[in-house]
Amino acid sequence: MDQVGMNNIDQVARLFKILSDANRLKIIFIIGKNERSVSELINETGLSQTLVSFHLKVLRDSEMMDTERKGPFIYYRLKNTGLVDLLYAFNQYAVNRKEEMETGMLWPCPPWFVKKH
């Protein structure tokens, strides 16, 4: 890896930590390249208002989300919708990896490598 890539590795690791929560990923996938209100996200995720608000705060604080007030509602959208494309690519990678593991074509991560949270 070149020096420029090494200089950004901490930022990439921080991004992956933010995205490591399944509920946050669900919210991002639902918002996609559009915008959604909190009530829409509650209905579409099945999460409580408290959980949706918590995860939206994390995404706002990490500067991944923009907000816009329209009447009584606040709408959320991704600052960079290219993130959705990257996440779809990661999703496809995960699907392919799962299929490879099920067919025995790929070795799973060794137990010492996988951290339990």
mmCIF file with all atom_site columns, C-alpha atoms in Angstrom:
data_model
loop_
_atom_site.group_PDB
_atom_site.id
_atom_site.type_symbol
_atom_site.label_atom_id
_atom_site.label_alt_id
_atom_site.label_comp_id
_atom_site.label_asym_id
_atom_site.label_entity_id
_atom_site.label_seq_id
_atom_site.pdbx_PDB_ins_code
_atom_site.Cartn_x
_atom_site.Cartn_y
_atom_site.Cartn_z
_atom_site.occupancy
_atom_site.B_iso_or_equiv
_atom_site.pdbx_formal_charge
_atom_site.auth_seq_id
_atom_site.auth_comp_id
_atom_site.auth_asym_id
_atom_site.auth_atom_id
_atom_site.pdbx_PDB_model_num
ATOM 1   C CA . MET A 1 1   ? 0.000   0.000   0.000  1.00 0.00 ? 1   MET A CA 1
ATOM 2   C CA . ASP A 1 2   ? 1.336   3.426   -0.875 1.00 0.00 ? 2   ASP A CA 1
ATOM 3   C CA . GLN A 1 3   ? 1.946   6.132   1.724  1.00 0.00 ? 3   GLN A CA 1
ATOM 4   C CA . VAL A 1 4   ? -1.263  7.997   0.827  1.00 0.00 ? 4   VAL A CA 1
ATOM 5   C CA . GLY A 1 5   ? -3.336  4.873   1.550  1.00 0.00 ? 5   GLY A CA 1
ATOM 6   C CA . MET A 1 6   ? -1.515  4.302   4.832  1.00 0.00 ? 6   MET A CA 1
ATOM 7   C CA . ASN A 1 7   ? -2.237  7.880   5.916  1.00 0.00 ? 7   ASN A CA 1
ATOM 8   C CA . ASN A 1 8   ? -5.983  7.249   5.592  1.00 0.00 ? 8   ASN A CA 1
ATOM 9   C CA . ILE A 1 9   ? -6.119  3.773   7.131  1.00 0.00 ? 9   ILE A CA 1
ATOM 10  C CA . ASP A 1 10  ? -7.333  5.103   10.513 1.00 0.00 ? 10  ASP A CA 1
ATOM 11  C CA . GLN A 1 11  ? -10.199 6.950   8.805  1.00 0.00 ? 11  GLN A CA 1
ATOM 12  C CA . VAL A 1 12  ? -11.173 3.780   6.929  1.00 0.00 ? 12  VAL A CA 1
ATOM 13  C CA . ALA A 1 13  ? -11.093 1.785   10.181 1.00 0.00 ? 13  ALA A CA 1
ATOM 14  C CA . ARG A 1 14  ? -13.306 4.429   11.844 1.00 0.00 ? 14  ARG A CA 1
ATOM 15  C CA . LEU A 1 15  ? -15.761 4.209   8.940  1.00 0.00 ? 15  LEU A CA 1
ATOM 16  C CA . PHE A 1 16  ? -15.955 0.412   9.282  1.00 0.00 ? 16  PHE A CA 1
ATOM 17  C CA . LYS A 1 17  ? -16.593 0.745   13.040 1.00 0.00 ? 17  LYS A CA 1
ATOM 18  C CA . ILE A 1 18  ? -19.517 3.075   12.356 1.00 0.00 ? 18  ILE A CA 1
ATOM 19  C CA . LEU A 1 19  ? -20.874 0.710   9.707  1.00 0.00 ? 19  LEU A CA 1
ATOM 20  C CA . SER A 1 20  ? -20.353 -2.414  11.828 1.00 0.00 ? 20  SER A CA 1
ATOM 21  C CA . ASP A 1 21  ? -23.813 -2.202  13.387 1.00 0.00 ? 21  ASP A CA 1
ATOM 22  C CA . ALA A 1 22  ? -26.530 -4.126  11.520 1.00 0.00 ? 22  ALA A CA 1
ATOM 23  C CA . ASN A 1 23  ? -29.218 -1.596  12.469 1.00 0.00 ? 23  ASN A CA 1
ATOM 24  C CA . ARG A 1 24  ? -27.188 1.299   11.048 1.00 0.00 ? 24  ARG A CA 1
ATOM 25  C CA . LEU A 1 25  ? -26.639 -0.664  7.844  1.00 0.00 ? 25  LEU A CA 1
ATOM 26  C CA . LYS A 1 26  ? -30.362 -1.370  7.650  1.00 0.00 ? 26  LYS A CA 1
ATOM 27  C CA . ILE A 1 27  ? -31.100 2.354   8.007  1.00 0.00 ? 27  ILE A CA 1
ATOM 28  C CA . ILE A 1 28  ? -28.560 3.262   5.331  1.00 0.00 ? 28  ILE A CA 1
ATOM 29  C CA . PHE A 1 29  ? -29.943 0.664   2.910  1.00 0.00 ? 29  PHE A CA 1
ATOM 30  C CA . ILE A 1 30  ? -33.501 1.906   3.492  1.00 0.00 ? 30  ILE A CA 1
ATOM 31  C CA . ILE A 1 31  ? -32.542 5.542   2.952  1.00 0.00 ? 31  ILE A CA 1
ATOM 32  C CA . GLY A 1 32  ? -30.430 4.559   -0.041 1.00 0.00 ? 32  GLY A CA 1
ATOM 33  C CA . LYS A 1 33  ? -30.170 7.398   -2.536 1.00 0.00 ? 33  LYS A CA 1
ATOM 34  C CA . ASN A 1 34  ? -33.409 8.971   -1.304 1.00 0.00 ? 34  ASN A CA 1
ATOM 35  C CA . GLU A 1 35  ? -34.488 10.589  1.921  1.00 0.00 ? 35  GLU A CA 1
ATOM 36  C CA . ARG A 1 36  ? -36.616 9.275   4.763  1.00 0.00 ? 36  ARG A CA 1
ATOM 37  C CA . SER A 1 37  ? -38.240 10.673  7.891  1.00 0.00 ? 37  SER A CA 1
ATOM 38  C CA . VAL A 1 38  ? -37.793 9.073   11.297 1.00 0.00 ? 38  VAL A CA 1
ATOM 39  C CA . SER A 1 39  ? -41.342 7.696   11.195 1.00 0.00 ? 39  SER A CA 1
ATOM 40  C CA . GLU A 1 40  ? -40.690 6.096   7.790  1.00 0.00 ? 40  GLU A CA 1
ATOM 41  C CA . LEU A 1 41  ? -37.501 4.529   9.141  1.00 0.00 ? 41  LEU A CA 1
ATOM 42  C CA . ILE A 1 42  ? -39.333 3.211   12.196 1.00 0.00 ? 42  ILE A CA 1
ATOM 43  C CA . ASN A 1 43  ? -41.989 1.625   9.984  1.00 0.00 ? 43  ASN A CA 1
ATOM 44  C CA . GLU A 1 44  ? -39.519 0.157   7.498  1.00 0.00 ? 44  GLU A CA 1
ATOM 45  C CA . THR A 1 45  ? -36.953 -1.151  10.000 1.00 0.00 ? 45  THR A CA 1
ATOM 46  C CA . GLY A 1 46  ? -39.296 -2.326  12.736 1.00 0.00 ? 46  GLY A CA 1
ATOM 47  C CA . LEU A 1 47  ? -36.981 -0.658  15.265 1.00 0.00 ? 47  LEU A CA 1
ATOM 48  C CA . SER A 1 48  ? -38.202 1.522   18.106 1.00 0.00 ? 48  SER A CA 1
ATOM 49  C CA . GLN A 1 49  ? -38.107 5.310   17.819 1.00 0.00 ? 49  GLN A CA 1
ATOM 50  C CA . THR A 1 50  ? -35.360 5.378   20.452 1.00 0.00 ? 50  THR A CA 1
ATOM 51  C CA . LEU A 1 51  ? -33.129 2.978   18.494 1.00 0.00 ? 51  LEU A CA 1
ATOM 52  C CA . VAL A 1 52  ? -33.697 4.723   15.156 1.00 0.00 ? 52  VAL A CA 1
ATOM 53  C CA . SER A 1 53  ? -32.907 8.110   16.729 1.00 0.00 ? 53  SER A CA 1
ATOM 54  C CA . PHE A 1 54  ? -29.786 6.713   18.413 1.00 0.00 ? 54  PHE A CA 1
ATOM 55  C CA . HIS A 1 55  ? -28.410 5.276   15.168 1.00 0.00 ? 55  HIS A CA 1
ATOM 56  C CA . LEU A 1 56  ? -29.294 8.408   13.197 1.00 0.00 ? 56  LEU A CA 1
ATOM 57  C CA . LYS A 1 57  ? -27.362 10.446  15.758 1.00 0.00 ? 57  LYS A CA 1
ATOM 58  C CA . VAL A 1 58  ? -24.297 8.234   15.285 1.00 0.00 ? 58  VAL A CA 1
ATOM 59  C CA . LEU A 1 59  ? -24.582 8.634   11.500 1.00 0.00 ? 59  LEU A CA 1
ATOM 60  C CA . ARG A 1 60  ? -25.098 12.417  11.796 1.00 0.00 ? 60  ARG A CA 1
ATOM 61  C CA . ASP A 1 61  ? -22.193 12.805  14.227 1.00 0.00 ? 61  ASP A CA 1
ATOM 62  C CA . SER A 1 62  ? -19.961 10.900  11.799 1.00 0.00 ? 62  SER A CA 1
ATOM 63  C CA . GLU A 1 63  ? -21.069 13.376  9.101  1.00 0.00 ? 63  GLU A CA 1
ATOM 64  C CA . MET A 1 64  ? -22.576 10.660  6.894  1.00 0.00 ? 64  MET A CA 1
ATOM 65  C CA . MET A 1 65  ? -26.081 12.145  7.004  1.00 0.00 ? 65  MET A CA 1
ATOM 66  C CA . ASP A 1 66  ? -27.664 15.443  6.057  1.00 0.00 ? 66  ASP A CA 1
ATOM 67  C CA . THR A 1 67  ? -30.998 16.549  7.461  1.00 0.00 ? 67  THR A CA 1
ATOM 68  C CA . GLU A 1 68  ? -33.699 18.816  6.148  1.00 0.00 ? 68  GLU A CA 1
ATOM 69  C CA . ARG A 1 69  ? -36.789 20.032  7.962  1.00 0.00 ? 69  ARG A CA 1
ATOM 70  C CA . LYS A 1 70  ? -39.987 19.940  5.924  1.00 0.00 ? 70  LYS A CA 1
ATOM 71  C CA . GLY A 1 71  ? -42.862 21.164  8.040  1.00 0.00 ? 71  GLY A CA 1
ATOM 72  C CA . PRO A 1 72  ? -43.038 19.093  11.217 1.00 0.00 ? 72  PRO A CA 1
ATOM 73  C CA . PHE A 1 73  ? -40.762 16.352  9.849  1.00 0.00 ? 73  PHE A CA 1
ATOM 74  C CA . ILE A 1 74  ? -36.992 16.036  9.580  1.00 0.00 ? 74  ILE A CA 1
ATOM 75  C CA . TYR A 1 75  ? -35.760 14.054  6.595  1.00 0.00 ? 75  TYR A CA 1
ATOM 76  C CA . TYR A 1 76  ? -32.449 12.222  6.510  1.00 0.00 ? 76  TYR A CA 1
ATOM 77  C CA . ARG A 1 77  ? -30.304 11.523  3.475  1.00 0.00 ? 77  ARG A CA 1
ATOM 78  C CA . LEU A 1 78  ? -26.749 10.367  2.888  1.00 0.00 ? 78  LEU A CA 1
ATOM 79  C CA . LYS A 1 79  ? -24.221 13.100  2.191  1.00 0.00 ? 79  LYS A CA 1
ATOM 80  C CA . ASN A 1 80  ? -22.530 10.824  -0.329 1.00 0.00 ? 80  ASN A CA 1
ATOM 81  C CA . THR A 1 81  ? -24.863 8.343   -1.997 1.00 0.00 ? 81  THR A CA 1
ATOM 82  C CA . GLY A 1 82  ? -21.845 6.495   -3.378 1.00 0.00 ? 82  GLY A CA 1
ATOM 83  C CA . LEU A 1 83  ? -21.733 4.785   0.025  1.00 0.00 ? 83  LEU A CA 1
ATOM 84  C CA . VAL A 1 84  ? -24.853 2.834   -0.976 1.00 0.00 ? 84  VAL A CA 1
ATOM 85  C CA . ASP A 1 85  ? -23.053 1.453   -4.029 1.00 0.00 ? 85  ASP A CA 1
ATOM 86  C CA . LEU A 1 86  ? -20.082 0.407   -1.896 1.00 0.00 ? 86  LEU A CA 1
ATOM 87  C CA . LEU A 1 87  ? -22.359 -1.285  0.623  1.00 0.00 ? 87  LEU A CA 1
ATOM 88  C CA . TYR A 1 88  ? -24.181 -3.168  -2.144 1.00 0.00 ? 88  TYR A CA 1
ATOM 89  C CA . ALA A 1 89  ? -20.763 -4.360  -3.383 1.00 0.00 ? 89  ALA A CA 1
ATOM 90  C CA . PHE A 1 90  ? -19.864 -5.508  0.152  1.00 0.00 ? 90  PHE A CA 1
ATOM 91  C CA . ASN A 1 91  ? -23.234 -7.230  0.416  1.00 0.00 ? 91  ASN A CA 1
ATOM 92  C CA . GLN A 1 92  ? -22.573 -9.120  -2.814 1.00 0.00 ? 92  GLN A CA 1
ATOM 93  C CA . TYR A 1 93  ? -19.110 -10.042 -1.558 1.00 0.00 ? 93  TYR A CA 1
ATOM 94  C CA . ALA A 1 94  ? -20.657 -11.402 1.662  1.00 0.00 ? 94  ALA A CA 1
ATOM 95  C CA . VAL A 1 95  ? -23.224 -13.424 -0.303 1.00 0.00 ? 95  VAL A CA 1
ATOM 96  C CA . ASN A 1 96  ? -20.507 -14.896 -2.522 1.00 0.00 ? 96  ASN A CA 1
ATOM 97  C CA . ARG A 1 97  ? -18.310 -15.652 0.485  1.00 0.00 ? 97  ARG A CA 1
ATOM 98  C CA . LYS A 1 98  ? -21.183 -17.416 2.258  1.00 0.00 ? 98  LYS A CA 1
ATOM 99  C CA . GLU A 1 99  ? -21.838 -19.559 -0.828 1.00 0.00 ? 99  GLU A CA 1
ATOM 100 C CA . GLU A 1 100 ? -18.133 -20.409 -1.085 1.00 0.00 ? 100 GLU A CA 1
ATOM 101 C CA . MET A 1 101 ? -18.016 -21.394 2.585  1.00 0.00 ? 101 MET A CA 1
ATOM 102 C CA . GLU A 1 102 ? -21.122 -23.568 2.219  1.00 0.00 ? 102 GLU A CA 1
ATOM 103 C CA . THR A 1 103 ? -19.591 -25.412 -0.736 1.00 0.00 ? 103 THR A CA 1
ATOM 104 C CA . GLY A 1 104 ? -16.268 -25.833 1.068  1.00 0.00 ? 104 GLY A CA 1
ATOM 105 C CA . MET A 1 105 ? -14.420 -23.728 -1.496 1.00 0.00 ? 105 MET A CA 1
ATOM 106 C CA . LEU A 1 106 ? -13.256 -21.170 1.052  1.00 0.00 ? 106 LEU A CA 1
ATOM 107 C CA . TRP A 1 107 ? -11.699 -21.533 4.477  1.00 0.00 ? 107 TRP A CA 1
ATOM 108 C CA . PRO A 1 108 ? -13.496 -19.595 7.232  1.00 0.00 ? 108 PRO A CA 1
ATOM 109 C CA . CYS A 1 109 ? -11.590 -17.134 9.408  1.00 0.00 ? 109 CYS A CA 1
ATOM 110 C CA . PRO A 1 110 ? -9.658  -18.848 12.197 1.00 0.00 ? 110 PRO A CA 1
ATOM 111 C CA . PRO A 1 111 ? -11.390 -18.500 15.590 1.00 0.00 ? 111 PRO A CA 1
ATOM 112 C CA . TRP A 1 112 ? -8.552  -16.394 17.006 1.00 0.00 ? 112 TRP A CA 1
ATOM 113 C CA . PHE A 1 113 ? -9.073  -13.848 14.191 1.00 0.00 ? 113 PHE A CA 1
ATOM 114 C CA . VAL A 1 114 ? -12.740 -13.169 14.836 1.00 0.00 ? 114 VAL A CA 1
ATOM 115 C CA . LYS A 1 115 ? -13.404 -10.878 17.816 1.00 0.00 ? 115 LYS A CA 1
ATOM 116 C CA . LYS A 1 116 ? -16.570 -11.323 19.832 1.00 0.00 ? 116 LYS A CA 1
ATOM 117 C CA . HIS A 1 117 ? -18.298 -8.032  20.676 1.00 0.00 ? 117 HIS A CA 1
#
